[in-house]
Amino acid sequence: MGFAEYTAAREYLGIIGQPVITYILIVSLLQGFFSILYLLKKEKYYDYLMKCLYINTGLYILGFIFLAWFHIQIYNTVLIEYPDFLRQMIPVGSSRFTVPLWIESEKLYFWAMMSMIFVLTVRRRKDLVSLLGIILSVFSALVYFFSNPFKEPLPALHNEISRWYAALAAGDESIFQIAGTLYGRITFYYNSTYMWTHPPMLFIAYASLIITAAACVYMLVRRDTLYDGIAYRYAKIGYILLTTGMLIGYPWAVEAWKDSAWWWDPKISGSIMMWVLYSAYLHAHIYVGKEKMWNVSAYLGILCFTSLIFTYLLTYIVPGIHSVVQP
Amino acid sequence: MRFHMQKYDYYLVIATTVILFTIGVVCVYGITYYNYLAVNPQWTRTVQYSQYIDGMNSYLYPFLVLLLISIGLCIPKRLFEQDILVKFSALVMGITLILTFLYGIETGLGFILAVMIGVQCLVLMHTFRKSKAIRYEKEGDAGRIGSSLLHLGLVILVFNFISLRDNPFHISIFWGGMILITAGNIFSFYPDMINRLLFRQSRS
C-alpha cells in the first residue's frame, strides 16, 4: 500500500462520483423547474417536485458514501513514515490521515446534502418546499460548477501528499520543512477531534437555517404566523448547533493557532456577527405576538441568513488565518 | 403590577435585541478594517495588529457592558421586586464605574460579571429547589432551569474571556460554560420534551 494505490483510489472516485453529481445537477434543474411550475399555481407538479427531492437526496447520500470510501482509502494507503533523522523534530514515527468528510470542495457538498434532508422534513408545507426547491436547485448547480468534490478530489491534501512522497524520493533538505508542515497539518487539522465536530455542526446548523430564512420570506409575503412557527422551529435547531459548534472552535483555535494572530480575524468577527444576529432574532421572537414584532422578526431572520452567507464567503474573499486567500 | 413587569420585560427584550445588533455592526467594521490593513501581508507581525485588537476590544466593551446590564437586569428580576432591583442594579453599576475609572474597563467588567455569576447561581439553586422566592414568565421546570443554565453559562463564558484568559483553568472553565449554555439552550427550546423525559419520569 502506498502512493500508487492512493492515486488509483483518487482516480476511481472521479470515475464513480462524476456521474452521480451529473445526475444531481440534472435532477436539480428539473426540481427547480417543477418548483416554479407549482408556484405558478400548477398543483399537479408538486408530486414531481417531491420525487425530484427524494431522488436528489438519495443521490447526494450515494455520493457521500463514495466520498467516505475514498477517505477510508486515504487512511489505508497513505502512511507517512518519518525517517529517523527527523525524530528530533517530530515526536512520532509515523502518521496516517483520518480526513473528515467536510473539507475543501466537500464542505459545500455536505451542506447541500444536509439541506436536502432538512427540506424533506417540511414536505407538508407545499409552498415553502417549492421555494426551497428553487433555492436548492441553485445550490446544487453551485456545488457542481464551483465545488465539485469528484472532479479533482481534495486538491490541497493531494498536493501535500504528493509533495511528501516527492521529497522522500529526492532525499534533499526540503524534507525538513515539508515534514514539519505536514505533521502540524495532520495533528492540528486533518486528525483533530475538533475537525470532526466543529465544521459538521455548523454545516448542519446552516442547513436548518436555510429553512428559517425561506419561512421568513413567506412570513412577509403571506403575513401568516404559521410560517413564523416553522422559521422558529428550525432556528432553534440551527441556533443550538451554531452556538455549540462555534464554541467548540475556541479551544481548537487556542491549541492550533497558539503562535498565530487569530483574535478578531475576519472569519471570527463574521461568526460572532452571525451569532449575535441570530441571538437578536430569537430574542425578538419572544414578543412576536406583539404588534409589528412579527415583521421585525421576519426581516431579522432574513438578515441573519444574509450574514450567514457572508460569513461563509469570508473564507474565500477576505485574507486571514481562517481563509484560503492570502493578501 | 404584572402588566407593568411585562412592559418592562418587553422593553428589555427590545433593548437586548438592539444591543446584539449593534455588536454585529462592530464586527462588520472589524472585518472591513482588517481587510484594509491586510494589504501588507506582514501586518499581523507589526504594532498595527495589537492596535487593531485594542481598538476592536474598546469598541466592543461598551456594548458588552450594555448587554451585561440588560442581562443583569434580566437575571436578578427573578429574585427581587422592581424597586429593590433598580437599587441593586444602580449599586452594582456604581461600583463597576468606580472600578473602571480606577483600574480599567476589564476590572469593572470582571466585577459586574462576578456579581452576576453569584446572583445566577442563587437563581439556579432556587429554581432547582422550586422555591417560591423567584418569579418566572415561563411555566414548567425545564424552561426555568434552561433559562437559568443559559444565563449562568453565558456570564461564566464572558467572565472567563475577560478576566481569566491567562488562568491555567481557562479552557476547563470554558468547557464548563459551554456545557451549561448547550444544556440551557436545549432545556429552553424544548421544555415539553425535557419535562416529559426527565421530570415526569422522576416523579413516577
Short mmCIF file of C-alpha atoms in Angstrom, two decimals:
data_model
loop_
_atom_site.label_atom_id
_atom_site.label_comp_id
_atom_site.label_asym_id
_atom_site.label_seq_id
_atom_site.Cartn_x
_atom_site.Cartn_y
_atom_site.Cartn_z
CA MET A 1 0.00 0.00 0.00
CA GLY A 2 1.34 3.42 -0.90
CA PHE A 3 1.13 6.41 -3.18
CA ALA A 4 0.20 4.38 -6.28
CA GLU A 5 -2.79 2.78 -4.53
CA TYR A 6 -3.85 6.17 -3.20
CA THR A 7 -3.78 7.79 -6.67
CA ALA A 8 -5.69 4.82 -8.08
CA ALA A 9 -8.39 5.28 -5.43
CA ARG A 10 -8.50 9.00 -6.19
CA GLU A 11 -8.99 8.37 -9.90
CA TYR A 12 -11.62 5.75 -9.20
CA LEU A 13 -13.56 8.21 -7.04
CA GLY A 14 -13.71 10.53 -10.05
CA ILE A 15 -14.99 7.69 -12.24
CA ILE A 16 -17.79 6.63 -9.89
CA GLY A 17 -18.59 10.04 -8.43
CA GLN A 18 -18.75 12.20 -11.55
CA PRO A 19 -21.91 10.51 -12.94
CA VAL A 20 -23.59 10.87 -9.54
CA ILE A 21 -23.01 14.61 -9.37
CA THR A 22 -24.05 15.00 -13.01
CA TYR A 23 -27.35 13.27 -12.20
CA ILE A 24 -27.68 15.54 -9.16
CA LEU A 25 -27.37 18.56 -11.45
CA ILE A 26 -29.93 17.23 -13.95
CA VAL A 27 -32.46 16.26 -11.26
CA SER A 28 -31.87 19.61 -9.51
CA LEU A 29 -32.67 21.52 -12.67
CA LEU A 30 -35.88 19.50 -13.02
CA GLN A 31 -36.61 20.13 -9.35
CA GLY A 32 -36.22 23.89 -9.88
CA PHE A 33 -38.46 23.71 -12.96
CA PHE A 34 -41.24 21.82 -11.13
CA SER A 35 -40.94 24.21 -8.18
CA ILE A 36 -41.56 27.19 -10.47
CA LEU A 37 -44.48 25.42 -12.12
CA TYR A 38 -46.02 24.68 -8.73
CA LEU A 39 -45.61 28.29 -7.66
CA LEU A 40 -47.36 29.31 -10.89
CA LYS A 41 -50.43 27.54 -9.46
CA LYS A 42 -49.94 24.21 -11.19
CA GLU A 43 -50.74 21.89 -8.30
CA LYS A 44 -50.18 18.67 -10.21
CA TYR A 45 -46.43 19.28 -10.45
CA TYR A 46 -45.91 19.05 -6.71
CA ASP A 47 -45.67 15.25 -6.85
CA TYR A 48 -42.94 15.51 -9.46
CA LEU A 49 -41.13 18.05 -7.30
CA MET A 50 -41.23 15.71 -4.31
CA LYS A 51 -39.96 12.82 -6.43
CA CYS A 52 -37.05 15.00 -7.58
CA LEU A 53 -36.27 15.92 -3.97
CA TYR A 54 -36.26 12.28 -2.87
CA ILE A 55 -34.11 11.19 -5.82
CA ASN A 56 -31.70 14.06 -5.28
CA THR A 57 -31.35 13.32 -1.57
CA GLY A 58 -30.66 9.68 -2.42
CA LEU A 59 -28.04 10.72 -4.96
CA TYR A 60 -26.38 13.07 -2.50
CA ILE A 61 -26.20 10.29 0.09
CA LEU A 62 -24.80 7.88 -2.52
CA GLY A 63 -22.11 10.42 -3.43
CA PHE A 64 -21.36 10.89 0.25
CA ILE A 65 -20.87 7.13 0.66
CA PHE A 66 -18.38 7.25 -2.25
CA LEU A 67 -16.54 10.10 -0.53
CA ALA A 68 -16.45 8.13 2.73
CA TRP A 69 -14.99 5.18 0.82
CA PHE A 70 -12.27 7.44 -0.61
CA HIS A 71 -11.42 8.77 2.85
CA ILE A 72 -11.07 5.22 4.15
CA GLN A 73 -8.74 4.52 1.22
CA ILE A 74 -6.62 7.54 2.15
CA TYR A 75 -6.30 6.14 5.68
CA ASN A 76 -5.40 2.68 4.42
CA THR A 77 -2.99 3.62 1.65
CA VAL A 78 -1.11 6.72 2.84
CA LEU A 79 1.30 6.06 5.68
CA ILE A 80 3.65 8.92 6.44
CA GLU A 81 6.78 7.29 7.88
CA TYR A 82 9.15 9.94 9.16
CA PRO A 83 12.82 9.00 8.64
CA ASP A 84 14.91 8.59 11.78
CA PHE A 85 16.83 11.83 11.22
CA LEU A 86 13.54 13.76 11.66
CA ARG A 87 12.86 12.21 15.07
CA GLN A 88 14.21 15.23 16.97
CA MET A 89 11.77 17.49 15.15
CA ILE A 90 8.75 15.17 15.01
CA PRO A 91 7.76 13.24 18.12
CA VAL A 92 6.11 10.30 16.31
CA GLY A 93 7.43 7.63 13.97
CA SER A 94 4.55 7.67 11.52
CA SER A 95 1.17 9.25 10.81
CA ARG A 96 -1.98 8.29 8.97
CA PHE A 97 -4.69 10.63 7.71
CA THR A 98 -8.17 10.44 9.22
CA VAL A 99 -9.55 13.09 6.92
CA PRO A 100 -13.02 14.44 7.79
CA LEU A 101 -15.74 14.49 5.14
CA TRP A 102 -16.28 18.25 5.08
CA ILE A 103 -13.05 19.82 3.94
CA GLU A 104 -12.12 21.67 0.74
CA SER A 105 -14.66 21.05 -2.05
CA GLU A 106 -16.57 18.57 0.11
CA LYS A 107 -17.94 21.13 2.56
CA LEU A 108 -20.44 22.73 0.19
CA TYR A 109 -21.50 19.24 -0.88
CA PHE A 110 -22.09 18.25 2.75
CA TRP A 111 -24.06 21.42 3.43
CA ALA A 112 -26.20 20.84 0.31
CA MET A 113 -26.82 17.20 1.31
CA MET A 114 -27.92 18.19 4.81
CA SER A 115 -30.19 20.89 3.36
CA MET A 116 -31.90 18.31 1.14
CA ILE A 117 -32.52 16.10 4.18
CA PHE A 118 -33.94 19.02 6.18
CA VAL A 119 -36.26 20.08 3.34
CA LEU A 120 -37.82 16.63 3.31
CA THR A 121 -38.91 17.23 6.91
CA VAL A 122 -41.12 20.18 5.87
CA ARG A 123 -42.81 18.37 3.00
CA ARG A 124 -46.32 19.18 4.22
CA ARG A 125 -45.85 22.89 3.52
CA LYS A 126 -46.04 22.71 -0.24
CA ASP A 127 -45.42 26.40 -0.99
CA LEU A 128 -42.39 26.53 1.30
CA VAL A 129 -40.99 23.32 -0.18
CA SER A 130 -41.35 24.84 -3.66
CA LEU A 131 -39.34 27.91 -2.71
CA LEU A 132 -36.74 25.68 -1.07
CA GLY A 133 -36.79 23.53 -4.19
CA ILE A 134 -35.65 26.54 -6.24
CA ILE A 135 -33.02 27.54 -3.66
CA LEU A 136 -31.59 24.02 -3.51
CA SER A 137 -31.60 23.69 -7.26
CA VAL A 138 -29.36 26.79 -7.46
CA PHE A 139 -27.31 25.38 -4.57
CA SER A 140 -26.72 22.09 -6.42
CA ALA A 141 -25.66 23.99 -9.55
CA LEU A 142 -23.14 25.93 -7.43
CA VAL A 143 -21.81 22.66 -5.99
CA TYR A 144 -21.45 21.19 -9.50
CA PHE A 145 -19.67 24.15 -11.05
CA PHE A 146 -17.64 25.57 -8.15
CA SER A 147 -17.23 22.88 -5.51
CA ASN A 148 -17.44 19.51 -7.23
CA PRO A 149 -15.76 17.02 -4.85
CA PHE A 150 -15.39 14.38 -7.58
CA LYS A 151 -13.75 16.49 -10.28
CA GLU A 152 -10.39 16.84 -8.60
CA PRO A 153 -10.78 15.25 -5.15
CA LEU A 154 -9.23 17.16 -2.25
CA PRO A 155 -6.64 19.13 -4.25
CA ALA A 156 -4.82 20.68 -1.26
CA LEU A 157 -4.50 17.35 0.56
CA HIS A 158 -3.39 15.68 -2.68
CA ASN A 159 -0.74 18.34 -3.13
CA GLU A 160 0.56 17.78 0.41
CA ILE A 161 0.70 14.00 -0.02
CA SER A 162 2.40 14.32 -3.44
CA ARG A 163 4.97 16.77 -2.09
CA TRP A 164 5.77 14.42 0.78
CA TYR A 165 6.42 11.43 -1.47
CA ALA A 166 8.42 13.61 -3.92
CA ALA A 167 10.59 14.97 -1.09
CA LEU A 168 11.09 11.47 0.31
CA ALA A 169 12.25 10.23 -3.10
CA ALA A 170 14.53 13.24 -3.68
CA GLY A 171 16.07 12.90 -0.22
CA ASP A 172 17.15 16.56 -0.13
CA GLU A 173 16.86 19.13 2.68
CA SER A 174 13.37 20.23 1.69
CA ILE A 175 12.09 17.22 3.62
CA PHE A 176 12.65 19.02 6.94
CA GLN A 177 10.27 21.84 6.06
CA ILE A 178 7.72 19.59 4.33
CA ALA A 179 7.69 17.09 7.22
CA GLY A 180 7.26 19.84 9.81
CA THR A 181 4.36 21.41 7.95
CA LEU A 182 2.72 18.06 7.22
CA TYR A 183 2.99 16.88 10.82
CA GLY A 184 1.32 20.12 12.00
CA ARG A 185 -1.44 19.79 9.42
CA ILE A 186 -2.12 16.15 10.30
CA THR A 187 -2.11 16.74 14.06
CA PHE A 188 -4.00 20.02 14.32
CA TYR A 189 -6.18 19.89 11.22
CA TYR A 190 -6.89 16.59 9.47
CA ASN A 191 -6.80 14.30 12.51
CA SER A 192 -8.08 16.82 15.04
CA THR A 193 -11.15 15.75 17.02
CA TYR A 194 -12.40 19.31 16.63
CA MET A 195 -12.43 18.89 12.87
CA TRP A 196 -14.94 16.07 13.34
CA THR A 197 -17.25 18.22 15.48
CA HIS A 198 -16.83 21.97 14.74
CA PRO A 199 -17.48 22.07 10.94
CA PRO A 200 -20.26 19.45 10.68
CA MET A 201 -22.22 21.07 13.50
CA LEU A 202 -22.01 24.40 11.69
CA PHE A 203 -22.99 22.95 8.32
CA ILE A 204 -25.97 21.11 9.81
CA ALA A 205 -26.94 24.39 11.51
CA TYR A 206 -26.64 26.23 8.18
CA ALA A 207 -28.87 23.61 6.54
CA SER A 208 -31.53 24.11 9.18
CA LEU A 209 -31.27 27.90 8.96
CA ILE A 210 -31.97 27.85 5.21
CA ILE A 211 -35.49 26.74 6.12
CA THR A 212 -35.77 29.55 8.68
CA ALA A 213 -34.82 32.11 6.01
CA ALA A 214 -37.28 30.72 3.45
CA ALA A 215 -40.06 30.66 6.06
CA CYS A 216 -39.27 34.30 6.98
CA VAL A 217 -39.65 35.28 3.32
CA TYR A 218 -43.05 33.57 3.24
CA MET A 219 -43.96 35.19 6.52
CA LEU A 220 -43.51 38.62 4.92
CA VAL A 221 -45.27 37.64 1.70
CA ARG A 222 -48.26 35.82 3.20
CA ARG A 223 -48.42 37.57 6.59
CA ASP A 224 -49.29 34.23 8.13
CA THR A 225 -47.87 33.36 11.56
CA LEU A 226 -47.80 29.70 10.58
CA TYR A 227 -44.57 30.44 8.72
CA ASP A 228 -43.17 32.13 11.77
CA GLY A 229 -43.72 28.88 13.69
CA ILE A 230 -41.77 26.95 11.05
CA ALA A 231 -38.99 29.58 10.98
CA TYR A 232 -38.68 29.44 14.75
CA ARG A 233 -38.71 25.63 14.89
CA TYR A 234 -35.73 25.37 12.54
CA ALA A 235 -33.98 28.40 14.04
CA LYS A 236 -33.91 26.60 17.40
CA ILE A 237 -32.18 23.54 15.93
CA GLY A 238 -29.81 25.77 13.98
CA TYR A 239 -29.02 28.00 16.94
CA ILE A 240 -28.16 25.13 19.29
CA LEU A 241 -25.79 23.64 16.72
CA LEU A 242 -24.41 27.03 15.72
CA THR A 243 -23.65 28.02 19.32
CA THR A 244 -22.11 24.70 20.33
CA GLY A 245 -20.25 24.32 17.02
CA MET A 246 -18.79 27.81 17.22
CA LEU A 247 -17.77 27.42 20.84
CA ILE A 248 -16.02 24.13 20.10
CA GLY A 249 -13.86 26.12 17.69
CA TYR A 250 -12.39 28.19 20.53
CA PRO A 251 -10.19 25.59 22.32
CA TRP A 252 -9.18 24.33 18.88
CA ALA A 253 -8.01 27.81 17.89
CA VAL A 254 -6.13 28.20 21.19
CA GLU A 255 -4.38 24.87 20.59
CA ALA A 256 -3.70 25.06 16.85
CA TRP A 257 -3.03 28.79 16.43
CA LYS A 258 -1.22 29.47 19.69
CA ASP A 259 1.62 31.29 17.91
CA SER A 260 -0.55 33.00 15.32
CA ALA A 261 -2.60 36.17 15.12
CA TRP A 262 -6.20 34.93 15.11
CA TRP A 263 -8.02 37.18 17.59
CA TRP A 264 -10.53 39.36 15.67
CA ASP A 265 -9.67 37.54 12.45
CA PRO A 266 -12.36 38.34 9.80
CA LYS A 267 -13.89 34.84 9.97
CA ILE A 268 -14.04 35.04 13.77
CA SER A 269 -15.62 38.53 13.59
CA GLY A 270 -18.06 37.27 10.95
CA SER A 271 -19.02 34.27 13.09
CA ILE A 272 -19.60 36.49 16.13
CA MET A 273 -21.69 38.83 13.97
CA MET A 274 -23.79 35.92 12.68
CA TRP A 275 -24.26 34.53 16.19
CA VAL A 276 -25.30 37.84 17.76
CA LEU A 277 -27.76 38.42 14.91
CA TYR A 278 -29.35 35.00 15.42
CA SER A 279 -29.43 35.72 19.16
CA ALA A 280 -31.19 39.00 18.35
CA TYR A 281 -33.67 37.14 16.13
CA LEU A 282 -34.52 34.64 18.87
CA HIS A 283 -34.72 37.42 21.45
CA ALA A 284 -37.08 39.48 19.30
CA HIS A 285 -39.15 36.35 18.80
CA ILE A 286 -40.14 36.30 22.49
CA TYR A 287 -42.64 39.08 21.70
CA VAL A 288 -43.52 38.02 18.18
CA GLY A 289 -47.23 38.16 19.05
CA LYS A 290 -47.00 41.86 19.74
CA GLU A 291 -47.95 44.35 17.05
CA LYS A 292 -45.35 44.69 14.24
CA MET A 293 -42.91 42.39 16.05
CA TRP A 294 -43.57 39.52 13.62
CA ASN A 295 -42.47 41.90 10.89
CA VAL A 296 -39.23 42.75 12.69
CA SER A 297 -38.67 39.08 13.44
CA ALA A 298 -39.09 38.08 9.77
CA TYR A 299 -36.76 40.81 8.50
CA LEU A 300 -34.22 39.85 11.16
CA GLY A 301 -34.45 36.19 10.09
CA ILE A 302 -33.61 37.17 6.51
CA LEU A 303 -30.79 39.47 7.64
CA CYS A 304 -29.38 36.64 9.77
CA PHE A 305 -29.25 34.33 6.78
CA THR A 306 -27.57 37.03 4.68
CA SER A 307 -24.94 37.30 7.43
CA LEU A 308 -24.55 33.51 7.36
CA ILE A 309 -23.81 33.51 3.62
CA PHE A 310 -21.46 36.46 4.09
CA THR A 311 -19.62 34.65 6.91
CA TYR A 312 -19.26 31.52 4.80
CA LEU A 313 -17.88 33.52 1.87
CA LEU A 314 -15.39 35.37 4.08
CA THR A 315 -13.10 32.33 3.87
CA TYR A 316 -12.82 32.95 0.14
CA ILE A 317 -12.84 36.72 -0.14
CA VAL A 318 -11.03 38.23 2.85
CA PRO A 319 -7.49 37.24 3.88
CA GLY A 320 -6.92 35.87 7.36
CA ILE A 321 -5.79 32.82 9.30
CA HIS A 322 -9.12 31.06 8.67
CA SER A 323 -9.14 31.95 4.97
CA VAL A 324 -7.92 30.29 1.81
CA VAL A 325 -6.96 33.65 0.27
CA GLN A 326 -3.81 35.44 1.32
CA PRO A 327 -3.04 39.13 0.74
CA MET B 1 -48.03 45.14 38.75
CA ARG B 2 -47.85 42.12 36.43
CA PHE B 3 -48.75 44.32 33.44
CA HIS B 4 -46.04 46.77 34.47
CA MET B 5 -43.49 43.95 34.74
CA GLN B 6 -44.46 42.61 31.30
CA LYS B 7 -43.98 46.04 29.71
CA TYR B 8 -40.59 46.30 31.43
CA ASP B 9 -39.70 42.86 30.09
CA TYR B 10 -40.76 43.86 26.58
CA TYR B 11 -38.54 46.95 26.53
CA LEU B 12 -35.69 44.91 27.97
CA VAL B 13 -36.02 42.39 25.14
CA ILE B 14 -36.10 45.19 22.55
CA ALA B 15 -33.02 46.82 24.14
CA THR B 16 -31.14 43.50 24.16
CA THR B 17 -32.03 42.92 20.50
CA VAL B 18 -30.73 46.37 19.54
CA ILE B 19 -27.51 45.86 21.53
CA LEU B 20 -26.89 42.48 19.91
CA PHE B 21 -27.50 44.01 16.50
CA THR B 22 -25.01 46.81 17.26
CA ILE B 23 -22.34 44.26 18.27
CA GLY B 24 -22.91 42.74 14.83
CA VAL B 25 -22.20 46.15 13.27
CA VAL B 26 -18.93 46.40 15.28
CA CYS B 27 -17.91 43.03 13.80
CA VAL B 28 -18.62 44.26 10.26
CA TYR B 29 -16.39 47.25 10.94
CA GLY B 30 -13.66 44.84 12.18
CA ILE B 31 -13.86 42.73 9.01
CA THR B 32 -13.64 45.81 6.78
CA TYR B 33 -10.74 47.33 8.68
CA TYR B 34 -8.83 44.02 8.82
CA ASN B 35 -9.22 43.68 5.07
CA TYR B 36 -7.95 47.22 4.58
CA LEU B 37 -4.87 46.56 6.77
CA ALA B 38 -4.14 43.18 5.21
CA VAL B 39 -2.82 44.87 2.05
CA ASN B 40 0.53 44.38 3.78
CA PRO B 41 0.86 40.58 4.23
CA GLN B 42 3.14 41.02 7.27
CA TRP B 43 0.86 43.46 9.11
CA THR B 44 -0.09 40.98 11.88
CA ARG B 45 3.58 40.98 12.91
CA THR B 46 3.63 44.74 13.31
CA VAL B 47 2.36 47.05 16.05
CA GLN B 48 -0.67 47.69 13.85
CA TYR B 49 -2.11 44.31 14.83
CA SER B 50 -2.04 44.97 18.57
CA GLN B 51 -3.54 48.41 17.89
CA TYR B 52 -6.28 46.76 15.87
CA ILE B 53 -7.03 44.25 18.68
CA ASP B 54 -7.10 47.02 21.30
CA GLY B 55 -9.28 49.14 19.04
CA MET B 56 -11.78 46.33 18.44
CA ASN B 57 -11.91 45.49 22.16
CA SER B 58 -12.52 49.14 23.02
CA TYR B 59 -15.41 49.33 20.52
CA LEU B 60 -16.91 46.09 21.76
CA TYR B 61 -16.65 46.66 25.52
CA PRO B 62 -19.24 49.47 25.83
CA PHE B 63 -21.83 47.33 24.06
CA LEU B 64 -20.78 44.32 26.09
CA VAL B 65 -21.36 46.40 29.25
CA LEU B 66 -24.80 47.40 27.92
CA LEU B 67 -25.56 43.78 27.09
CA LEU B 68 -24.49 42.70 30.55
CA ILE B 69 -26.67 45.41 32.07
CA SER B 70 -29.66 44.21 30.07
CA ILE B 71 -28.94 40.59 31.03
CA GLY B 72 -28.06 41.79 34.52
CA LEU B 73 -31.47 43.38 34.81
CA CYS B 74 -32.98 40.25 33.40
CA ILE B 75 -31.35 37.85 35.87
CA PRO B 76 -31.99 39.44 39.29
CA LYS B 77 -35.51 40.45 38.31
CA ARG B 78 -36.40 36.87 39.11
CA LEU B 79 -35.20 37.40 42.66
CA PHE B 80 -36.06 40.98 43.59
CA GLU B 81 -39.06 43.27 43.45
CA GLN B 82 -38.71 46.05 40.90
CA ASP B 83 -37.77 48.86 43.32
CA ILE B 84 -35.12 46.70 45.01
CA LEU B 85 -33.99 45.56 41.58
CA VAL B 86 -33.39 49.14 40.44
CA LYS B 87 -31.46 49.93 43.65
CA PHE B 88 -29.42 46.73 43.37
CA SER B 89 -28.58 47.43 39.72
CA ALA B 90 -27.67 51.05 40.50
CA LEU B 91 -25.34 49.91 43.28
CA VAL B 92 -23.62 47.32 41.07
CA MET B 93 -23.30 49.84 38.23
CA GLY B 94 -21.90 52.45 40.60
CA ILE B 95 -19.19 50.10 41.88
CA THR B 96 -18.47 48.98 38.30
CA LEU B 97 -18.00 52.57 37.19
CA ILE B 98 -15.68 53.35 40.13
CA LEU B 99 -13.62 50.23 39.40
CA THR B 100 -13.50 51.12 35.71
CA PHE B 101 -12.17 54.61 36.44
CA LEU B 102 -9.66 53.31 38.98
CA TYR B 103 -8.42 50.08 37.38
CA GLY B 104 -9.71 49.99 33.79
CA ILE B 105 -12.67 48.54 31.98
CA GLU B 106 -11.58 44.90 32.29
CA THR B 107 -11.64 45.12 36.10
CA GLY B 108 -15.05 46.82 36.01
CA LEU B 109 -16.41 44.17 33.68
CA GLY B 110 -14.86 41.42 35.81
CA PHE B 111 -16.67 42.78 38.87
CA ILE B 112 -20.09 43.01 37.23
CA LEU B 113 -19.66 39.52 35.79
CA ALA B 114 -18.61 38.05 39.14
CA VAL B 115 -21.72 39.58 40.77
CA MET B 116 -23.90 38.19 38.01
CA ILE B 117 -22.40 34.72 38.39
CA GLY B 118 -23.21 34.87 42.10
CA VAL B 119 -26.78 36.04 41.50
CA GLN B 120 -27.35 33.49 38.78
CA CYS B 121 -26.03 30.64 40.97
CA LEU B 122 -28.57 31.74 43.58
CA VAL B 123 -31.34 31.78 40.98
CA LEU B 124 -30.35 28.33 39.76
CA MET B 125 -30.31 26.96 43.30
CA HIS B 126 -33.79 28.36 43.97
CA THR B 127 -35.02 27.02 40.63
CA PHE B 128 -33.83 23.50 41.44
CA ARG B 129 -35.49 23.71 44.85
CA LYS B 130 -38.67 25.01 43.19
CA SER B 131 -38.61 27.94 45.57
CA LYS B 132 -41.44 30.47 45.54
CA ALA B 133 -38.88 33.25 46.08
CA ILE B 134 -38.21 33.57 42.35
CA ARG B 135 -40.53 34.62 39.56
CA TYR B 136 -40.57 33.32 36.01
CA GLU B 137 -42.58 34.19 32.94
CA LYS B 138 -42.13 30.60 31.78
CA GLU B 139 -44.13 27.66 33.07
CA GLY B 140 -42.55 24.27 33.75
CA ASP B 141 -39.34 23.07 35.35
CA ALA B 142 -37.34 22.51 32.19
CA GLY B 143 -37.89 26.00 30.76
CA ARG B 144 -36.93 27.64 34.05
CA ILE B 145 -33.84 25.51 34.59
CA GLY B 146 -32.91 26.05 30.93
CA SER B 147 -33.14 29.81 31.24
CA SER B 148 -31.01 29.76 34.41
CA LEU B 149 -28.39 27.45 32.92
CA LEU B 150 -28.18 29.54 29.76
CA HIS B 151 -27.69 32.82 31.61
CA LEU B 152 -25.18 31.27 34.01
CA GLY B 153 -23.20 29.68 31.17
CA LEU B 154 -23.13 32.94 29.27
CA VAL B 155 -21.84 35.05 32.15
CA ILE B 156 -19.24 32.40 33.08
CA LEU B 157 -18.01 32.31 29.49
CA VAL B 158 -17.71 36.10 29.17
CA PHE B 159 -16.04 36.31 32.61
CA ASN B 160 -13.61 33.62 31.52
CA PHE B 161 -12.74 35.51 28.32
CA ILE B 162 -12.28 38.85 30.05
CA SER B 163 -10.74 38.03 33.42
CA LEU B 164 -9.28 34.52 33.17
CA ARG B 165 -7.55 34.46 29.80
CA ASP B 166 -4.18 33.58 31.34
CA ASN B 167 -5.56 31.34 34.06
CA PRO B 168 -4.40 27.69 33.89
CA PHE B 169 -8.05 26.60 34.20
CA HIS B 170 -9.18 28.87 31.35
CA ILE B 171 -10.02 26.02 28.96
CA SER B 172 -11.62 23.84 31.67
CA ILE B 173 -13.84 26.75 32.72
CA PHE B 174 -14.63 27.36 29.07
CA TRP B 175 -15.87 23.75 28.67
CA GLY B 176 -17.98 24.14 31.81
CA GLY B 177 -19.58 27.32 30.44
CA MET B 178 -20.14 25.69 27.07
CA ILE B 179 -21.91 22.68 28.59
CA LEU B 180 -24.16 25.00 30.61
CA ILE B 181 -25.03 27.05 27.51
CA THR B 182 -25.75 23.99 25.37
CA ALA B 183 -27.86 22.36 28.10
CA GLY B 184 -29.58 25.71 28.73
CA ASN B 185 -30.43 26.07 25.04
CA ILE B 186 -31.85 22.57 24.81
CA PHE B 187 -33.87 22.94 28.04
CA SER B 188 -35.19 26.37 26.99
CA PHE B 189 -36.08 25.45 23.42
CA TYR B 190 -37.59 22.04 24.10
CA PRO B 191 -39.09 22.32 27.60
CA ASP B 192 -42.02 19.99 26.91
CA MET B 193 -39.79 17.23 25.67
CA ILE B 194 -37.37 17.63 28.59
CA ASN B 195 -40.24 17.78 31.08
CA ARG B 196 -41.61 14.56 29.63
CA LEU B 197 -38.24 12.85 29.58
CA LEU B 198 -36.79 13.95 32.91
CA PHE B 199 -39.22 15.42 35.38
CA ARG B 200 -42.33 13.31 34.93
CA GLN B 201 -40.28 10.16 34.84
CA SER B 202 -38.54 11.03 38.07
CA ARG B 203 -41.87 11.71 39.75
CA SER B 204 -43.46 8.42 38.71
#
